[in-house]
């Protein structure tokens, strides 16, 4: 009887030790801030400048590009016309483009929804422009900067995340267009040669934070 109790106590100690080891190691595992390639596109439902509300499921096109952008950032302003040409080039190939503004209007008033509507009317950009006022979608995707592009395949798996071009602030200095490279590969059924680059632009303007603040775990992708 005593021996049985000893065996039981030893078993309990072993189990406790294993559970404690697992729990300690769970705490040490750190998830990436930005959505990893191969991940499914996180769901969203957001208001757009055209007066409608769109969810992820509304976009039935074969491929999907979601990019985080805003109204005031010079890296956005400097590359919007380049992005326009990319949209016009790849929309006929089954690619849908959806822009999301997650910036706090309290950091830059120009990033308010009202200014989004005004900017779309003025420039007539060929994409859907959504407002993520709560910033929850930016957190789900792990958006780092504006602009920051995410490309999804026909299964809505992430195949690329990062910059659009290598010189978004000054379009005349562009020598590499990563977004078009990825879309060429994707629409022709080829393997994506480079799945991650570092987005180039202004950081997301988080509510209640300094305009230069970024989450501690928000780091470069490569």
mmCIF file of C-alpha atoms in Angstrom:
data_model
loop_
_atom_site.group_PDB
_atom_site.id
_atom_site.type_symbol
_atom_site.label_atom_id
_atom_site.label_comp_id
_atom_site.label_asym_id
_atom_site.label_seq_id
_atom_site.Cartn_x
_atom_site.Cartn_y
_atom_site.Cartn_z
ATOM 1 C CA UNK A 1 0.000 0.000 0.000
ATOM 2 C CA UNK A 2 2.777 2.362 0.922
ATOM 3 C CA UNK A 3 4.603 1.404 -2.277
ATOM 4 C CA UNK A 4 1.501 2.214 -4.333
ATOM 5 C CA UNK A 5 1.235 5.651 -2.752
ATOM 6 C CA UNK A 6 4.910 6.285 -3.473
ATOM 7 C CA UNK A 7 4.412 5.318 -7.114
ATOM 8 C CA UNK A 8 1.379 7.601 -7.349
ATOM 9 C CA UNK A 9 3.285 10.511 -5.853
ATOM 10 C CA UNK A 10 6.167 9.949 -8.254
ATOM 11 C CA UNK A 11 3.769 9.907 -11.192
ATOM 12 C CA UNK A 12 2.186 13.136 -9.999
ATOM 13 C CA UNK A 13 5.596 14.772 -9.699
ATOM 14 C CA UNK A 14 6.522 13.694 -13.224
ATOM 15 C CA UNK A 15 3.221 14.972 -14.663
ATOM 16 C CA UNK A 16 3.520 18.251 -12.768
ATOM 17 C CA UNK A 17 7.086 18.715 -14.043
ATOM 18 C CA UNK A 18 6.056 18.071 -17.652
ATOM 19 C CA UNK A 19 3.058 20.426 -17.462
ATOM 20 C CA UNK A 20 5.178 23.140 -15.857
ATOM 21 C CA UNK A 21 7.819 22.731 -18.583
ATOM 22 C CA UNK A 22 5.184 23.061 -21.305
ATOM 23 C CA UNK A 23 3.630 26.147 -19.700
ATOM 24 C CA UNK A 24 7.011 27.840 -19.296
ATOM 25 C CA UNK A 25 7.866 27.185 -22.917
ATOM 26 C CA UNK A 26 4.460 28.408 -24.089
ATOM 27 C CA UNK A 27 5.209 31.742 -22.472
ATOM 28 C CA UNK A 28 8.530 31.912 -24.285
ATOM 29 C CA UNK A 29 6.917 31.328 -27.701
ATOM 30 C CA UNK A 30 6.346 34.687 -29.367
ATOM 31 C CA UNK A 31 3.945 34.998 -32.278
ATOM 32 C CA UNK A 32 4.975 37.232 -35.159
ATOM 33 C CA UNK A 33 3.274 40.648 -35.164
ATOM 34 C CA UNK A 34 2.683 40.615 -38.914
ATOM 35 C CA UNK A 35 0.582 37.914 -40.569
ATOM 36 C CA UNK A 36 2.806 35.067 -41.754
ATOM 37 C CA UNK A 37 2.798 33.817 -45.334
ATOM 38 C CA UNK A 38 0.588 30.756 -45.674
ATOM 39 C CA UNK A 39 -1.940 32.192 -43.211
ATOM 40 C CA UNK A 40 -5.596 32.706 -44.096
ATOM 41 C CA UNK A 41 -6.795 36.255 -44.652
ATOM 42 C CA UNK A 42 -8.334 37.519 -41.380
ATOM 43 C CA UNK A 43 -12.002 38.424 -41.626
ATOM 44 C CA UNK A 44 -13.147 42.049 -41.610
ATOM 45 C CA UNK A 45 -16.280 44.087 -42.153
ATOM 46 C CA UNK A 46 -15.630 47.788 -42.698
ATOM 47 C CA UNK A 47 -17.304 50.898 -44.117
ATOM 48 C CA UNK A 48 -16.087 52.222 -47.460
ATOM 49 C CA UNK A 49 -15.921 55.662 -49.012
ATOM 50 C CA UNK A 50 -18.603 54.648 -51.538
ATOM 51 C CA UNK A 51 -21.193 54.355 -48.745
ATOM 52 C CA UNK A 52 -21.207 50.556 -48.569
ATOM 53 C CA UNK A 53 -19.916 48.143 -45.946
ATOM 54 C CA UNK A 54 -17.664 45.376 -47.238
ATOM 55 C CA UNK A 55 -16.511 42.155 -45.629
ATOM 56 C CA UNK A 56 -13.729 39.852 -46.762
ATOM 57 C CA UNK A 57 -16.350 37.487 -48.200
ATOM 58 C CA UNK A 58 -17.667 40.150 -50.575
ATOM 59 C CA UNK A 59 -14.573 39.911 -52.747
ATOM 60 C CA UNK A 60 -15.063 36.938 -55.056
ATOM 61 C CA UNK A 61 -12.202 37.661 -57.456
ATOM 62 C CA UNK A 62 -9.618 34.920 -57.859
ATOM 63 C CA UNK A 63 -6.827 36.878 -56.189
ATOM 64 C CA UNK A 64 -6.888 39.624 -53.579
ATOM 65 C CA UNK A 65 -4.512 42.454 -52.703
ATOM 66 C CA UNK A 66 -5.151 44.221 -49.410
ATOM 67 C CA UNK A 67 -3.007 47.222 -48.656
ATOM 68 C CA UNK A 68 -2.878 49.508 -45.650
ATOM 69 C CA UNK A 69 -2.682 53.123 -46.651
ATOM 70 C CA UNK A 70 -3.825 56.596 -45.563
ATOM 71 C CA UNK A 71 -4.321 60.136 -46.835
ATOM 72 C CA UNK A 72 -1.373 62.151 -45.539
ATOM 73 C CA UNK A 73 1.738 59.943 -45.809
ATOM 74 C CA UNK A 74 4.244 61.142 -48.473
ATOM 75 C CA UNK A 75 5.153 57.519 -49.258
ATOM 76 C CA UNK A 76 1.504 56.875 -50.119
ATOM 77 C CA UNK A 77 1.064 60.101 -52.045
ATOM 78 C CA UNK A 78 4.314 59.479 -53.922
ATOM 79 C CA UNK A 79 3.312 56.004 -55.100
ATOM 80 C CA UNK A 80 -0.478 56.088 -55.502
ATOM 81 C CA UNK A 81 -0.243 56.649 -59.241
ATOM 82 C CA UNK A 82 2.130 53.704 -59.562
ATOM 83 C CA UNK A 83 -0.365 51.594 -57.626
ATOM 84 C CA UNK A 84 -3.127 52.843 -59.941
ATOM 85 C CA UNK A 85 -1.236 51.518 -62.968
ATOM 86 C CA UNK A 86 -0.733 48.170 -61.226
ATOM 87 C CA UNK A 87 -4.458 47.937 -60.498
ATOM 88 C CA UNK A 88 -5.365 48.716 -64.112
ATOM 89 C CA UNK A 89 -2.855 46.137 -65.328
ATOM 90 C CA UNK A 90 -3.884 43.235 -63.078
ATOM 91 C CA UNK A 91 -7.615 43.736 -62.498
ATOM 92 C CA UNK A 92 -8.377 42.074 -65.876
ATOM 93 C CA UNK A 93 -6.345 39.081 -64.636
ATOM 94 C CA UNK A 94 -8.658 38.449 -61.689
ATOM 95 C CA UNK A 95 -6.964 40.534 -59.024
ATOM 96 C CA UNK A 96 -9.050 42.665 -56.646
ATOM 97 C CA UNK A 97 -7.454 45.589 -54.808
ATOM 98 C CA UNK A 98 -8.749 46.768 -51.432
ATOM 99 C CA UNK A 99 -7.206 49.643 -49.478
ATOM 100 C CA UNK A 100 -7.614 50.078 -45.722
ATOM 101 C CA UNK A 101 -6.923 53.198 -43.675
ATOM 102 C CA UNK A 102 -6.312 52.319 -40.012
ATOM 103 C CA UNK A 103 -4.646 55.562 -38.945
ATOM 104 C CA UNK A 104 -5.973 57.524 -35.976
ATOM 105 C CA UNK A 105 -7.647 60.756 -37.049
ATOM 106 C CA UNK A 106 -6.478 62.224 -33.757
ATOM 107 C CA UNK A 107 -2.868 61.984 -34.936
ATOM 108 C CA UNK A 108 -3.503 63.445 -38.380
ATOM 109 C CA UNK A 109 -6.892 64.977 -39.122
ATOM 110 C CA UNK A 110 -6.181 64.363 -42.830
ATOM 111 C CA UNK A 111 -6.639 60.653 -42.165
ATOM 112 C CA UNK A 112 -10.282 60.999 -41.102
ATOM 113 C CA UNK A 113 -13.050 59.205 -42.955
ATOM 114 C CA UNK A 114 -14.328 62.519 -44.319
ATOM 115 C CA UNK A 115 -10.951 63.179 -45.904
ATOM 116 C CA UNK A 116 -10.888 59.640 -47.294
ATOM 117 C CA UNK A 117 -14.155 60.319 -49.111
ATOM 118 C CA UNK A 118 -12.841 63.646 -50.377
ATOM 119 C CA UNK A 119 -9.598 62.111 -51.638
ATOM 120 C CA UNK A 120 -11.368 59.305 -53.488
ATOM 121 C CA UNK A 121 -13.702 61.789 -55.175
ATOM 122 C CA UNK A 122 -10.755 63.935 -56.190
ATOM 123 C CA UNK A 123 -8.461 61.180 -57.498
ATOM 124 C CA UNK A 124 -10.953 58.452 -58.460
ATOM 125 C CA UNK A 125 -8.618 55.651 -57.476
ATOM 126 C CA UNK A 126 -9.667 52.251 -58.911
ATOM 127 C CA UNK A 127 -9.870 50.413 -55.591
ATOM 128 C CA UNK A 128 -12.227 50.013 -52.646
ATOM 129 C CA UNK A 129 -11.169 52.248 -49.742
ATOM 130 C CA UNK A 130 -12.144 51.018 -46.257
ATOM 131 C CA UNK A 131 -11.946 52.682 -42.847
ATOM 132 C CA UNK A 132 -10.643 50.668 -39.892
ATOM 133 C CA UNK A 133 -11.497 53.159 -37.144
ATOM 134 C CA UNK A 134 -11.048 50.657 -34.289
ATOM 135 C CA UNK A 135 -7.642 49.597 -35.711
ATOM 136 C CA UNK A 136 -8.565 45.986 -35.005
ATOM 137 C CA UNK A 137 -8.016 44.949 -38.620
ATOM 138 C CA UNK A 138 -4.553 46.534 -38.635
ATOM 139 C CA UNK A 139 -3.756 44.464 -35.547
ATOM 140 C CA UNK A 140 -5.117 41.262 -37.108
ATOM 141 C CA UNK A 141 -2.985 41.718 -40.213
ATOM 142 C CA UNK A 142 -0.030 43.173 -38.337
ATOM 143 C CA UNK A 143 0.193 46.241 -40.551
ATOM 144 C CA UNK A 144 3.469 48.085 -40.056
ATOM 145 C CA UNK A 145 3.504 51.029 -42.431
ATOM 146 C CA UNK A 146 1.671 52.889 -45.138
ATOM 147 C CA UNK A 147 1.691 51.518 -47.683
ATOM 148 C CA UNK A 148 1.937 47.839 -46.640
ATOM 149 C CA UNK A 149 0.756 45.242 -49.165
ATOM 150 C CA UNK A 150 -0.681 41.758 -48.591
ATOM 151 C CA UNK A 151 -1.284 39.438 -51.560
ATOM 152 C CA UNK A 152 -3.615 36.426 -51.236
ATOM 153 C CA UNK A 153 -4.088 33.500 -53.600
ATOM 154 C CA UNK A 154 -7.335 31.850 -54.695
ATOM 155 C CA UNK A 155 -7.578 30.049 -51.335
ATOM 156 C CA UNK A 156 -7.085 33.368 -49.523
ATOM 157 C CA UNK A 157 -3.708 32.243 -48.257
ATOM 158 C CA UNK A 158 -1.089 34.954 -47.869
ATOM 159 C CA UNK A 159 1.626 34.567 -50.511
ATOM 160 C CA UNK A 160 3.363 37.942 -50.139
ATOM 161 C CA UNK A 161 3.644 40.769 -47.634
ATOM 162 C CA UNK A 162 5.771 43.900 -47.762
ATOM 163 C CA UNK A 163 6.509 46.858 -49.993
ATOM 164 C CA UNK A 164 4.997 47.663 -53.341
ATOM 165 C CA UNK A 165 8.062 49.341 -54.825
ATOM 166 C CA UNK A 166 11.549 50.212 -53.627
ATOM 167 C CA UNK A 167 11.092 53.998 -53.829
ATOM 168 C CA UNK A 168 7.487 54.849 -52.937
ATOM 169 C CA UNK A 169 8.172 58.451 -51.899
ATOM 170 C CA UNK A 170 9.869 59.297 -55.182
ATOM 171 C CA UNK A 171 8.390 57.348 -58.070
ATOM 172 C CA UNK A 172 11.100 58.510 -60.453
ATOM 173 C CA UNK A 173 13.609 56.533 -58.389
ATOM 174 C CA UNK A 174 11.782 53.192 -58.618
ATOM 175 C CA UNK A 175 13.991 50.349 -59.838
ATOM 176 C CA UNK A 176 12.098 47.392 -58.325
ATOM 177 C CA UNK A 177 8.338 46.758 -58.346
ATOM 178 C CA UNK A 178 7.829 43.831 -55.970
ATOM 179 C CA UNK A 179 4.046 43.977 -56.156
ATOM 180 C CA UNK A 180 4.004 43.513 -59.918
ATOM 181 C CA UNK A 181 6.640 40.772 -59.700
ATOM 182 C CA UNK A 182 4.448 38.859 -57.243
ATOM 183 C CA UNK A 183 1.309 39.384 -59.315
ATOM 184 C CA UNK A 184 3.097 38.251 -62.487
ATOM 185 C CA UNK A 185 4.139 35.070 -60.706
ATOM 186 C CA UNK A 186 0.760 34.510 -59.058
ATOM 187 C CA UNK A 187 -1.416 35.053 -62.117
ATOM 188 C CA UNK A 188 0.805 32.831 -64.276
ATOM 189 C CA UNK A 189 0.832 29.989 -61.742
ATOM 190 C CA UNK A 190 4.516 30.305 -60.891
ATOM 191 C CA UNK A 191 6.075 29.981 -57.444
ATOM 192 C CA UNK A 192 6.429 33.265 -55.561
ATOM 193 C CA UNK A 193 10.168 33.914 -55.666
ATOM 194 C CA UNK A 194 10.299 36.346 -52.715
ATOM 195 C CA UNK A 195 7.479 36.129 -50.167
ATOM 196 C CA UNK A 196 8.506 38.928 -47.807
ATOM 197 C CA UNK A 197 10.060 42.365 -48.037
ATOM 198 C CA UNK A 198 10.095 45.233 -45.580
ATOM 199 C CA UNK A 199 7.318 47.752 -46.212
ATOM 200 C CA UNK A 200 8.617 51.279 -46.816
ATOM 201 C CA UNK A 201 6.592 54.200 -45.508
ATOM 202 C CA UNK A 202 5.147 55.978 -42.502
ATOM 203 C CA UNK A 203 4.302 53.838 -39.473
ATOM 204 C CA UNK A 204 0.651 53.207 -38.636
ATOM 205 C CA UNK A 205 -0.639 56.030 -36.403
ATOM 206 C CA UNK A 206 -1.984 54.245 -33.331
ATOM 207 C CA UNK A 207 -4.736 55.825 -31.260
ATOM 208 C CA UNK A 208 -3.469 57.532 -28.107
ATOM 209 C CA UNK A 209 0.193 57.064 -29.016
ATOM 210 C CA UNK A 210 2.956 59.345 -30.243
ATOM 211 C CA UNK A 211 2.996 59.581 -34.037
ATOM 212 C CA UNK A 212 6.297 57.673 -34.185
ATOM 213 C CA UNK A 213 5.225 54.890 -31.773
ATOM 214 C CA UNK A 214 5.118 51.271 -32.899
ATOM 215 C CA UNK A 215 4.252 48.130 -30.881
ATOM 216 C CA UNK A 216 7.312 46.522 -29.284
ATOM 217 C CA UNK A 217 6.866 43.334 -31.327
ATOM 218 C CA UNK A 218 6.342 45.175 -34.633
ATOM 219 C CA UNK A 219 9.646 44.588 -36.415
ATOM 220 C CA UNK A 220 11.106 44.304 -39.899
ATOM 221 C CA UNK A 221 9.936 41.250 -41.841
ATOM 222 C CA UNK A 222 13.374 40.388 -43.257
#
